[in-house]
Amino acid sequence: MHIHCEHCGKTKTFCTKHQLSYYSCKECGEKTELKDLKLAFINCECGSWLRYFTNETADLIELNCINCGMPVALKYNAKKKLYETIRS
Ligand SMILES: [Zn+2]
Ligand SMILES: [Zn+2]
């Protein structure tokens, strides 16, 4: 999960096996409703394939690989309705 707090703007990347309906922000204590989450496919240079859910709405986002910590640039694919890794 990669969640953008709608109250303070902080982002958090974490793993969860449960489908959450709310994200409680550790920074400001407010809750962000998790709806219309989009899939983000990370194909990191370290060889990791990761699948995140995110509530980001920007066309371009950057997520950190959970294995090596490197930032990975993603672009929203409106046809597929998901974020894909930008290949250089
Ligand atoms: Zn917050
Ligand atoms: Zn990586």
mmCIF file of N, CA, C and O and ligand atoms in Angstrom:
data_model
loop_
_atom_site.group_PDB
_atom_site.id
_atom_site.type_symbol
_atom_site.label_atom_id
_atom_site.label_comp_id
_atom_site.label_asym_id
_atom_site.label_seq_id
_atom_site.Cartn_x
_atom_site.Cartn_y
_atom_site.Cartn_z
ATOM 1 N N MET A 1 0.843 -1.188 0.000
ATOM 2 C CA MET A 1 0.000 0.000 0.000
ATOM 3 C C MET A 1 0.884 1.246 0.000
ATOM 4 O O MET A 1 1.878 1.295 0.713
ATOM 5 N N HIS A 2 0.511 2.213 -0.785
ATOM 6 C CA HIS A 2 1.191 3.503 -0.754
ATOM 7 C C HIS A 2 0.090 4.547 -0.612
ATOM 8 O O HIS A 2 -0.691 4.743 -1.548
ATOM 9 N N ILE A 3 0.012 5.144 0.565
ATOM 10 C CA ILE A 3 -1.125 6.011 0.860
ATOM 11 C C ILE A 3 -0.670 7.445 1.079
ATOM 12 O O ILE A 3 0.302 7.708 1.774
ATOM 13 N N HIS A 4 -1.398 8.338 0.464
ATOM 14 C CA HIS A 4 -1.161 9.770 0.551
ATOM 15 C C HIS A 4 -2.202 10.333 1.519
ATOM 16 O O HIS A 4 -3.393 10.260 1.251
ATOM 17 N N CYS A 5 -1.740 10.880 2.651
ATOM 18 C CA CYS A 5 -2.686 11.446 3.622
ATOM 19 C C CYS A 5 -3.340 12.686 3.018
ATOM 20 O O CYS A 5 -2.648 13.600 2.575
ATOM 21 N N GLU A 6 -4.674 12.697 3.006
ATOM 22 C CA GLU A 6 -5.353 13.828 2.375
ATOM 23 C C GLU A 6 -5.393 15.040 3.306
ATOM 24 O O GLU A 6 -5.819 16.111 2.900
ATOM 25 N N HIS A 7 -4.934 14.885 4.535
ATOM 26 C CA HIS A 7 -4.968 15.993 5.497
ATOM 27 C C HIS A 7 -3.643 16.739 5.562
ATOM 28 O O HIS A 7 -3.610 17.957 5.520
ATOM 29 N N CYS A 8 -2.529 15.999 5.678
ATOM 30 C CA CYS A 8 -1.239 16.686 5.809
ATOM 31 C C CYS A 8 -0.332 16.461 4.597
ATOM 32 O O CYS A 8 0.712 17.084 4.488
ATOM 33 N N GLY A 9 -0.729 15.562 3.690
ATOM 34 C CA GLY A 9 0.047 15.377 2.475
ATOM 35 C C GLY A 9 1.193 14.394 2.605
ATOM 36 O O GLY A 9 1.871 14.099 1.627
ATOM 37 N N LYS A 10 1.428 13.874 3.807
ATOM 38 C CA LYS A 10 2.500 12.891 3.984
ATOM 39 C C LYS A 10 2.113 11.564 3.318
ATOM 40 O O LYS A 10 0.939 11.214 3.259
ATOM 41 N N THR A 11 3.120 10.867 2.828
ATOM 42 C CA THR A 11 2.849 9.565 2.227
ATOM 43 C C THR A 11 3.483 8.469 3.064
ATOM 44 O O THR A 11 4.464 8.693 3.773
ATOM 45 N N LYS A 12 2.921 7.295 2.957
ATOM 46 C CA LYS A 12 3.417 6.161 3.731
ATOM 47 C C LYS A 12 3.291 4.915 2.866
ATOM 48 O O LYS A 12 2.267 4.695 2.212
ATOM 49 N N THR A 13 4.352 4.125 2.849
ATOM 50 C CA THR A 13 4.324 2.859 2.127
ATOM 51 C C THR A 13 4.429 1.739 3.143
ATOM 52 O O THR A 13 5.305 1.757 4.003
ATOM 53 N N PHE A 14 3.542 0.815 3.076
ATOM 54 C CA PHE A 14 3.538 -0.275 4.049
ATOM 55 C C PHE A 14 2.861 -1.485 3.433
ATOM 56 O O PHE A 14 2.212 -1.399 2.397
ATOM 57 N N CYS A 15 3.016 -2.603 4.101
ATOM 58 C CA CYS A 15 2.403 -3.848 3.648
ATOM 59 C C CYS A 15 1.205 -4.168 4.513
ATOM 60 O O CYS A 15 1.241 -3.978 5.722
ATOM 61 N N THR A 16 0.159 -4.650 3.913
ATOM 62 C CA THR A 16 -0.957 -5.143 4.684
ATOM 63 C C THR A 16 -1.604 -6.291 3.945
ATOM 64 O O THR A 16 -1.680 -6.283 2.717
ATOM 65 N N LYS A 17 -2.017 -7.265 4.689
ATOM 66 C CA LYS A 17 -2.728 -8.384 4.074
ATOM 67 C C LYS A 17 -4.226 -8.140 4.108
ATOM 68 O O LYS A 17 -4.990 -8.842 3.473
ATOM 69 N N HIS A 18 -4.629 -7.141 4.875
ATOM 70 C CA HIS A 18 -6.058 -6.882 5.028
ATOM 71 C C HIS A 18 -6.476 -5.740 4.118
ATOM 72 O O HIS A 18 -5.693 -4.830 3.859
ATOM 73 N N GLN A 19 -7.669 -5.777 3.686
ATOM 74 C CA GLN A 19 -8.227 -4.666 2.925
ATOM 75 C C GLN A 19 -8.663 -3.603 3.921
ATOM 76 O O GLN A 19 -9.550 -3.841 4.736
ATOM 77 N N LEU A 20 -8.003 -2.476 3.918
ATOM 78 C CA LEU A 20 -8.317 -1.412 4.864
ATOM 79 C C LEU A 20 -9.353 -0.477 4.264
ATOM 80 O O LEU A 20 -9.337 -0.214 3.070
ATOM 81 N N SER A 21 -10.219 0.041 5.114
ATOM 82 C CA SER A 21 -11.165 1.040 4.626
ATOM 83 C C SER A 21 -10.723 2.444 5.026
ATOM 84 O O SER A 21 -11.152 3.425 4.425
ATOM 85 N N TYR A 22 -9.847 2.513 6.054
ATOM 86 C CA TYR A 22 -9.302 3.799 6.464
ATOM 87 C C TYR A 22 -7.810 3.660 6.700
ATOM 88 O O TYR A 22 -7.343 2.605 7.099
ATOM 89 N N TYR A 23 -7.095 4.750 6.470
ATOM 90 C CA TYR A 23 -5.694 4.813 6.838
ATOM 91 C C TYR A 23 -5.560 5.878 7.913
ATOM 92 O O TYR A 23 -5.973 7.018 7.701
ATOM 93 N N SER A 24 -5.030 5.513 9.067
ATOM 94 C CA SER A 24 -4.792 6.483 10.137
ATOM 95 C C SER A 24 -3.380 7.015 10.012
ATOM 96 O O SER A 24 -2.418 6.268 10.142
ATOM 97 N N CYS A 25 -3.260 8.314 9.776
ATOM 98 C CA CYS A 25 -1.963 8.941 9.567
ATOM 99 C C CYS A 25 -1.224 9.072 10.892
ATOM 100 O O CYS A 25 -1.770 9.552 11.877
ATOM 101 N N LYS A 26 0.046 8.639 10.901
ATOM 102 C CA LYS A 26 0.848 8.732 12.120
ATOM 103 C C LYS A 26 1.320 10.173 12.352
ATOM 104 O O LYS A 26 1.667 10.550 13.462
ATOM 105 N N GLU A 27 1.365 10.966 11.303
ATOM 106 C CA GLU A 27 1.870 12.335 11.406
ATOM 107 C C GLU A 27 0.833 13.276 12.007
ATOM 108 O O GLU A 27 1.118 14.038 12.910
ATOM 109 N N CYS A 28 -0.374 13.236 11.486
ATOM 110 C CA CYS A 28 -1.381 14.212 11.923
ATOM 111 C C CYS A 28 -2.541 13.556 12.660
ATOM 112 O O CYS A 28 -3.379 14.250 13.228
ATOM 113 N N GLY A 29 -2.601 12.225 12.670
ATOM 114 C CA GLY A 29 -3.639 11.537 13.413
ATOM 115 C C GLY A 29 -4.987 11.473 12.725
ATOM 116 O O GLY A 29 -5.923 10.879 13.246
ATOM 117 N N GLU A 30 -5.088 12.091 11.550
ATOM 118 C CA GLU A 30 -6.356 12.101 10.822
ATOM 119 C C GLU A 30 -6.522 10.816 10.031
ATOM 120 O O GLU A 30 -5.561 10.110 9.731
ATOM 121 N N LYS A 31 -7.759 10.538 9.666
ATOM 122 C CA LYS A 31 -8.035 9.349 8.881
ATOM 123 C C LYS A 31 -8.321 9.722 7.428
ATOM 124 O O LYS A 31 -9.022 10.693 7.160
ATOM 125 N N THR A 32 -7.753 8.946 6.534
ATOM 126 C CA THR A 32 -8.016 9.098 5.110
ATOM 127 C C THR A 32 -8.823 7.883 4.663
ATOM 128 O O THR A 32 -8.414 6.748 4.907
ATOM 129 N N GLU A 33 -9.965 8.146 4.048
ATOM 130 C CA GLU A 33 -10.786 7.047 3.568
ATOM 131 C C GLU A 33 -10.116 6.416 2.353
ATOM 132 O O GLU A 33 -9.657 7.124 1.454
ATOM 133 N N LEU A 34 -10.019 5.111 2.336
ATOM 134 C CA LEU A 34 -9.381 4.415 1.228
ATOM 135 C C LEU A 34 -10.439 3.888 0.285
ATOM 136 O O LEU A 34 -11.049 2.853 0.511
ATOM 137 N N LYS A 35 -10.636 4.636 -0.770
ATOM 138 C CA LYS A 35 -11.598 4.208 -1.777
ATOM 139 C C LYS A 35 -11.005 4.519 -3.150
ATOM 140 O O LYS A 35 -10.125 5.360 -3.272
ATOM 141 N N ASP A 36 -11.488 3.811 -4.155
ATOM 142 C CA ASP A 36 -10.973 3.976 -5.519
ATOM 143 C C ASP A 36 -9.454 3.813 -5.566
ATOM 144 O O ASP A 36 -8.760 4.565 -6.229
ATOM 145 N N LEU A 37 -8.952 2.845 -4.828
ATOM 146 C CA LEU A 37 -7.508 2.599 -4.855
ATOM 147 C C LEU A 37 -7.099 2.075 -6.222
ATOM 148 O O LEU A 37 -7.824 1.320 -6.855
ATOM 149 N N LYS A 38 -5.921 2.504 -6.654
ATOM 150 C CA LYS A 38 -5.404 2.072 -7.954
ATOM 151 C C LYS A 38 -4.249 1.110 -7.740
ATOM 152 O O LYS A 38 -3.502 1.238 -6.780
ATOM 153 N N LEU A 39 -4.099 0.210 -8.672
ATOM 154 C CA LEU A 39 -2.970 -0.705 -8.635
ATOM 155 C C LEU A 39 -1.735 -0.010 -9.196
ATOM 156 O O LEU A 39 -1.827 0.754 -10.150
ATOM 157 N N ALA A 40 -0.598 -0.285 -8.582
ATOM 158 C CA ALA A 40 0.670 0.226 -9.087
ATOM 159 C C ALA A 40 1.635 -0.952 -9.200
ATOM 160 O O ALA A 40 1.877 -1.654 -8.223
ATOM 161 N N PHE A 41 2.146 -1.171 -10.408
ATOM 162 C CA PHE A 41 3.089 -2.253 -10.628
ATOM 163 C C PHE A 41 4.500 -1.698 -10.683
ATOM 164 O O PHE A 41 4.814 -0.884 -11.544
ATOM 165 N N ILE A 42 5.318 -2.140 -9.737
ATOM 166 C CA ILE A 42 6.707 -1.700 -9.684
ATOM 167 C C ILE A 42 7.598 -2.803 -10.244
ATOM 168 O O ILE A 42 7.521 -3.950 -9.813
ATOM 169 N N ASN A 43 8.415 -2.419 -11.205
ATOM 170 C CA ASN A 43 9.407 -3.326 -11.763
ATOM 171 C C ASN A 43 10.753 -2.678 -11.496
ATOM 172 O O ASN A 43 11.253 -1.901 -12.297
ATOM 173 N N CYS A 44 11.320 -2.979 -10.338
ATOM 174 C CA CYS A 44 12.534 -2.284 -9.878
ATOM 175 C C CYS A 44 13.773 -2.839 -10.564
ATOM 176 O O CYS A 44 13.819 -3.999 -10.962
ATOM 177 N N GLU A 45 14.803 -1.972 -10.646
ATOM 178 C CA GLU A 45 16.075 -2.392 -11.235
ATOM 179 C C GLU A 45 16.742 -3.514 -10.448
ATOM 180 O O GLU A 45 17.580 -4.233 -10.961
ATOM 181 N N CYS A 46 16.380 -3.663 -9.169
ATOM 182 C CA CYS A 46 16.966 -4.734 -8.360
ATOM 183 C C CYS A 46 16.324 -6.081 -8.688
ATOM 184 O O CYS A 46 16.712 -7.106 -8.139
ATOM 185 N N GLY A 47 15.335 -6.074 -9.584
ATOM 186 C CA GLY A 47 14.704 -7.321 -9.993
ATOM 187 C C GLY A 47 13.396 -7.613 -9.280
ATOM 188 O O GLY A 47 12.750 -8.612 -9.560
ATOM 189 N N SER A 48 13.015 -6.723 -8.363
ATOM 190 C CA SER A 48 11.776 -6.947 -7.617
ATOM 191 C C SER A 48 10.559 -6.584 -8.455
ATOM 192 O O SER A 48 10.560 -5.569 -9.163
ATOM 193 N N TRP A 49 9.567 -7.405 -8.368
ATOM 194 C CA TRP A 49 8.254 -7.091 -8.928
ATOM 195 C C TRP A 49 7.316 -6.894 -7.757
ATOM 196 O O TRP A 49 7.157 -7.795 -6.933
ATOM 197 N N LEU A 50 6.719 -5.722 -7.656
ATOM 198 C CA LEU A 50 5.858 -5.426 -6.520
ATOM 199 C C LEU A 50 4.522 -4.909 -7.016
ATOM 200 O O LEU A 50 4.433 -4.272 -8.056
ATOM 201 N N ARG A 51 3.507 -5.196 -6.246
ATOM 202 C CA ARG A 51 2.172 -4.741 -6.582
ATOM 203 C C ARG A 51 1.641 -3.962 -5.388
ATOM 204 O O ARG A 51 1.503 -4.518 -4.304
ATOM 205 N N TYR A 52 1.421 -2.694 -5.576
ATOM 206 C CA TYR A 52 0.907 -1.855 -4.502
ATOM 207 C C TYR A 52 -0.495 -1.391 -4.844
ATOM 208 O O TYR A 52 -0.858 -1.288 -6.011
ATOM 209 N N PHE A 53 -1.229 -1.051 -3.807
ATOM 210 C CA PHE A 53 -2.438 -0.250 -3.984
ATOM 211 C C PHE A 53 -2.110 1.152 -3.532
ATOM 212 O O PHE A 53 -1.418 1.352 -2.534
ATOM 213 N N THR A 54 -2.595 2.141 -4.251
ATOM 214 C CA THR A 54 -2.304 3.525 -3.892
ATOM 215 C C THR A 54 -3.540 4.393 -4.095
ATOM 216 O O THR A 54 -4.396 4.094 -4.929
ATOM 217 N N ASN A 55 -3.611 5.466 -3.316
ATOM 218 C CA ASN A 55 -4.698 6.446 -3.512
ATOM 219 C C ASN A 55 -4.171 7.711 -4.173
ATOM 220 O O ASN A 55 -4.830 8.736 -4.154
ATOM 221 N N GLU A 56 -2.964 7.650 -4.726
ATOM 222 C CA GLU A 56 -2.421 8.806 -5.435
ATOM 223 C C GLU A 56 -3.308 9.124 -6.648
ATOM 224 O O GLU A 56 -3.939 8.237 -7.222
ATOM 225 N N THR A 57 -3.325 10.382 -7.041
ATOM 226 C CA THR A 57 -4.140 10.777 -8.193
ATOM 227 C C THR A 57 -3.311 11.437 -9.293
ATOM 228 O O THR A 57 -3.813 11.692 -10.372
ATOM 229 N N ALA A 58 -2.026 11.713 -9.014
ATOM 230 C CA ALA A 58 -1.182 12.363 -10.010
ATOM 231 C C ALA A 58 -0.867 11.398 -11.152
ATOM 232 O O ALA A 58 -0.916 10.181 -10.980
ATOM 233 N N ASP A 59 -0.533 11.955 -12.322
ATOM 234 C CA ASP A 59 -0.153 11.119 -13.466
ATOM 235 C C ASP A 59 1.196 10.449 -13.230
ATOM 236 O O ASP A 59 1.412 9.321 -13.634
ATOM 237 N N LEU A 60 2.089 11.191 -12.594
ATOM 238 C CA LEU A 60 3.419 10.661 -12.328
ATOM 239 C C LEU A 60 3.618 10.577 -10.824
ATOM 240 O O LEU A 60 3.398 11.554 -10.103
ATOM 241 N N ILE A 61 4.038 9.419 -10.351
ATOM 242 C CA ILE A 61 4.310 9.264 -8.926
ATOM 243 C C ILE A 61 5.632 8.517 -8.756
ATOM 244 O O ILE A 61 6.161 7.937 -9.706
ATOM 245 N N GLU A 62 6.155 8.562 -7.564
ATOM 246 C CA GLU A 62 7.395 7.862 -7.266
ATOM 247 C C GLU A 62 7.177 7.034 -6.007
ATOM 248 O O GLU A 62 6.767 7.562 -4.977
ATOM 249 N N LEU A 63 7.430 5.752 -6.108
ATOM 250 C CA LEU A 63 7.295 4.861 -4.959
ATOM 251 C C LEU A 63 8.649 4.235 -4.678
ATOM 252 O O LEU A 63 9.439 4.000 -5.581
ATOM 253 N N ASN A 64 8.884 3.960 -3.411
ATOM 254 C CA ASN A 64 10.133 3.298 -3.046
ATOM 255 C C ASN A 64 9.955 1.790 -3.107
ATOM 256 O O ASN A 64 8.974 1.252 -2.598
ATOM 257 N N CYS A 65 10.919 1.135 -3.723
ATOM 258 C CA CYS A 65 10.949 -0.318 -3.736
ATOM 259 C C CYS A 65 11.071 -0.806 -2.296
ATOM 260 O O CYS A 65 11.919 -0.319 -1.550
ATOM 261 N N ILE A 66 10.230 -1.752 -1.921
ATOM 262 C CA ILE A 66 10.224 -2.184 -0.524
ATOM 263 C C ILE A 66 11.428 -3.077 -0.231
ATOM 264 O O ILE A 66 11.800 -3.273 0.920
ATOM 265 N N ASN A 67 12.075 -3.594 -1.259
ATOM 266 C CA ASN A 67 13.228 -4.471 -1.055
ATOM 267 C C ASN A 67 14.550 -3.721 -0.997
ATOM 268 O O ASN A 67 15.372 -3.982 -0.133
ATOM 269 N N CYS A 68 14.779 -2.784 -1.927
ATOM 270 C CA CYS A 68 16.072 -2.106 -1.961
ATOM 271 C C CYS A 68 15.966 -0.629 -1.575
ATOM 272 O O CYS A 68 16.978 0.031 -1.397
ATOM 273 N N GLY A 69 14.756 -0.090 -1.462
ATOM 274 C CA GLY A 69 14.581 1.286 -1.024
ATOM 275 C C GLY A 69 14.745 2.335 -2.098
ATOM 276 O O GLY A 69 14.590 3.521 -1.845
ATOM 277 N N MET A 70 15.074 1.895 -3.326
ATOM 278 C CA MET A 70 15.267 2.854 -4.411
ATOM 279 C C MET A 70 13.918 3.402 -4.878
ATOM 280 O O MET A 70 12.933 2.664 -4.961
ATOM 281 N N PRO A 71 13.889 4.714 -5.209
ATOM 282 C CA PRO A 71 12.659 5.261 -5.761
ATOM 283 C C PRO A 71 12.431 4.759 -7.187
ATOM 284 O O PRO A 71 13.370 4.657 -7.973
ATOM 285 N N VAL A 72 11.200 4.439 -7.496
ATOM 286 C CA VAL A 72 10.830 3.954 -8.821
ATOM 287 C C VAL A 72 9.750 4.884 -9.360
ATOM 288 O O VAL A 72 8.739 5.132 -8.696
ATOM 289 N N ALA A 73 9.984 5.423 -10.568
ATOM 290 C CA ALA A 73 9.028 6.341 -11.179
ATOM 291 C C ALA A 73 7.919 5.558 -11.871
ATOM 292 O O ALA A 73 8.180 4.581 -12.576
ATOM 293 N N LEU A 74 6.692 5.992 -11.642
ATOM 294 C CA LEU A 74 5.532 5.324 -12.226
ATOM 295 C C LEU A 74 4.674 6.334 -12.951
ATOM 296 O O LEU A 74 4.574 7.492 -12.568
ATOM 297 N N LYS A 75 4.029 5.848 -14.003
ATOM 298 C CA LYS A 75 3.140 6.692 -14.792
ATOM 299 C C LYS A 75 1.765 6.050 -14.836
ATOM 300 O O LYS A 75 1.648 4.821 -14.960
ATOM 301 N N TYR A 76 0.736 6.872 -14.732
ATOM 302 C CA TYR A 76 -0.619 6.338 -14.760
ATOM 303 C C TYR A 76 -1.021 5.986 -16.189
ATOM 304 O O TYR A 76 -0.867 6.790 -17.103
ATOM 305 N N ASN A 77 -1.509 4.761 -16.356
ATOM 306 C CA ASN A 77 -2.005 4.314 -17.648
ATOM 307 C C ASN A 77 -3.528 4.366 -17.591
ATOM 308 O O ASN A 77 -4.170 3.536 -16.946
ATOM 309 N N ALA A 78 -4.097 5.383 -18.241
ATOM 310 C CA ALA A 78 -5.536 5.613 -18.124
ATOM 311 C C ALA A 78 -6.354 4.485 -18.753
ATOM 312 O O ALA A 78 -7.473 4.210 -18.324
ATOM 313 N N LYS A 79 -5.790 3.844 -19.782
ATOM 314 C CA LYS A 79 -6.518 2.748 -20.425
ATOM 315 C C LYS A 79 -6.646 1.552 -19.495
ATOM 316 O O LYS A 79 -7.697 0.944 -19.355
ATOM 317 N N LYS A 80 -5.519 1.217 -18.854
ATOM 318 C CA LYS A 80 -5.522 0.051 -17.957
ATOM 319 C C LYS A 80 -5.959 0.422 -16.553
ATOM 320 O O LYS A 80 -6.170 -0.449 -15.714
ATOM 321 N N LYS A 81 -6.038 1.742 -16.279
ATOM 322 C CA LYS A 81 -6.409 2.222 -14.951
ATOM 323 C C LYS A 81 -5.456 1.702 -13.865
ATOM 324 O O LYS A 81 -5.874 1.236 -12.816
ATOM 325 N N LEU A 82 -4.162 1.791 -14.166
ATOM 326 C CA LEU A 82 -3.167 1.412 -13.163
ATOM 327 C C LEU A 82 -1.864 2.159 -13.431
ATOM 328 O O LEU A 82 -1.681 2.747 -14.498
ATOM 329 N N TYR A 83 -1.007 2.138 -12.421
ATOM 330 C CA TYR A 83 0.304 2.761 -12.564
ATOM 331 C C TYR A 83 1.317 1.730 -13.031
ATOM 332 O O TYR A 83 1.348 0.606 -12.531
ATOM 333 N N GLU A 84 2.130 2.146 -14.010
ATOM 334 C CA GLU A 84 3.160 1.257 -14.544
ATOM 335 C C GLU A 84 4.526 1.907 -14.356
ATOM 336 O O GLU A 84 4.658 3.127 -14.410
ATOM 337 N N THR A 85 5.536 1.073 -14.192
ATOM 338 C CA THR A 85 6.906 1.560 -14.084
ATOM 339 C C THR A 85 7.333 2.203 -15.397
ATOM 340 O O THR A 85 7.066 1.652 -16.477
ATOM 341 N N ILE A 86 7.959 3.367 -15.300
ATOM 342 C CA ILE A 86 8.499 4.036 -16.488
ATOM 343 C C ILE A 86 9.835 3.384 -16.827
ATOM 344 O O ILE A 86 10.739 3.336 -15.995
ATOM 345 N N ARG A 87 9.910 2.881 -18.028
ATOM 346 C CA ARG A 87 11.150 2.217 -18.471
ATOM 347 C C ARG A 87 12.043 3.227 -19.156
ATOM 348 O O ARG A 87 11.610 3.954 -20.032
ATOM 349 N N SER A 88 13.293 3.256 -18.738
ATOM 350 C CA SER A 88 14.203 4.213 -19.363
ATOM 351 C C SER A 88 14.967 3.552 -20.498
ATOM 352 O O SER A 88 14.983 2.352 -20.632
HETATM 353 ZN ZN ZN B 1 -1.669 13.203 7.818
HETATM 354 ZN ZN ZN B 2 14.365 -2.622 -5.696
#
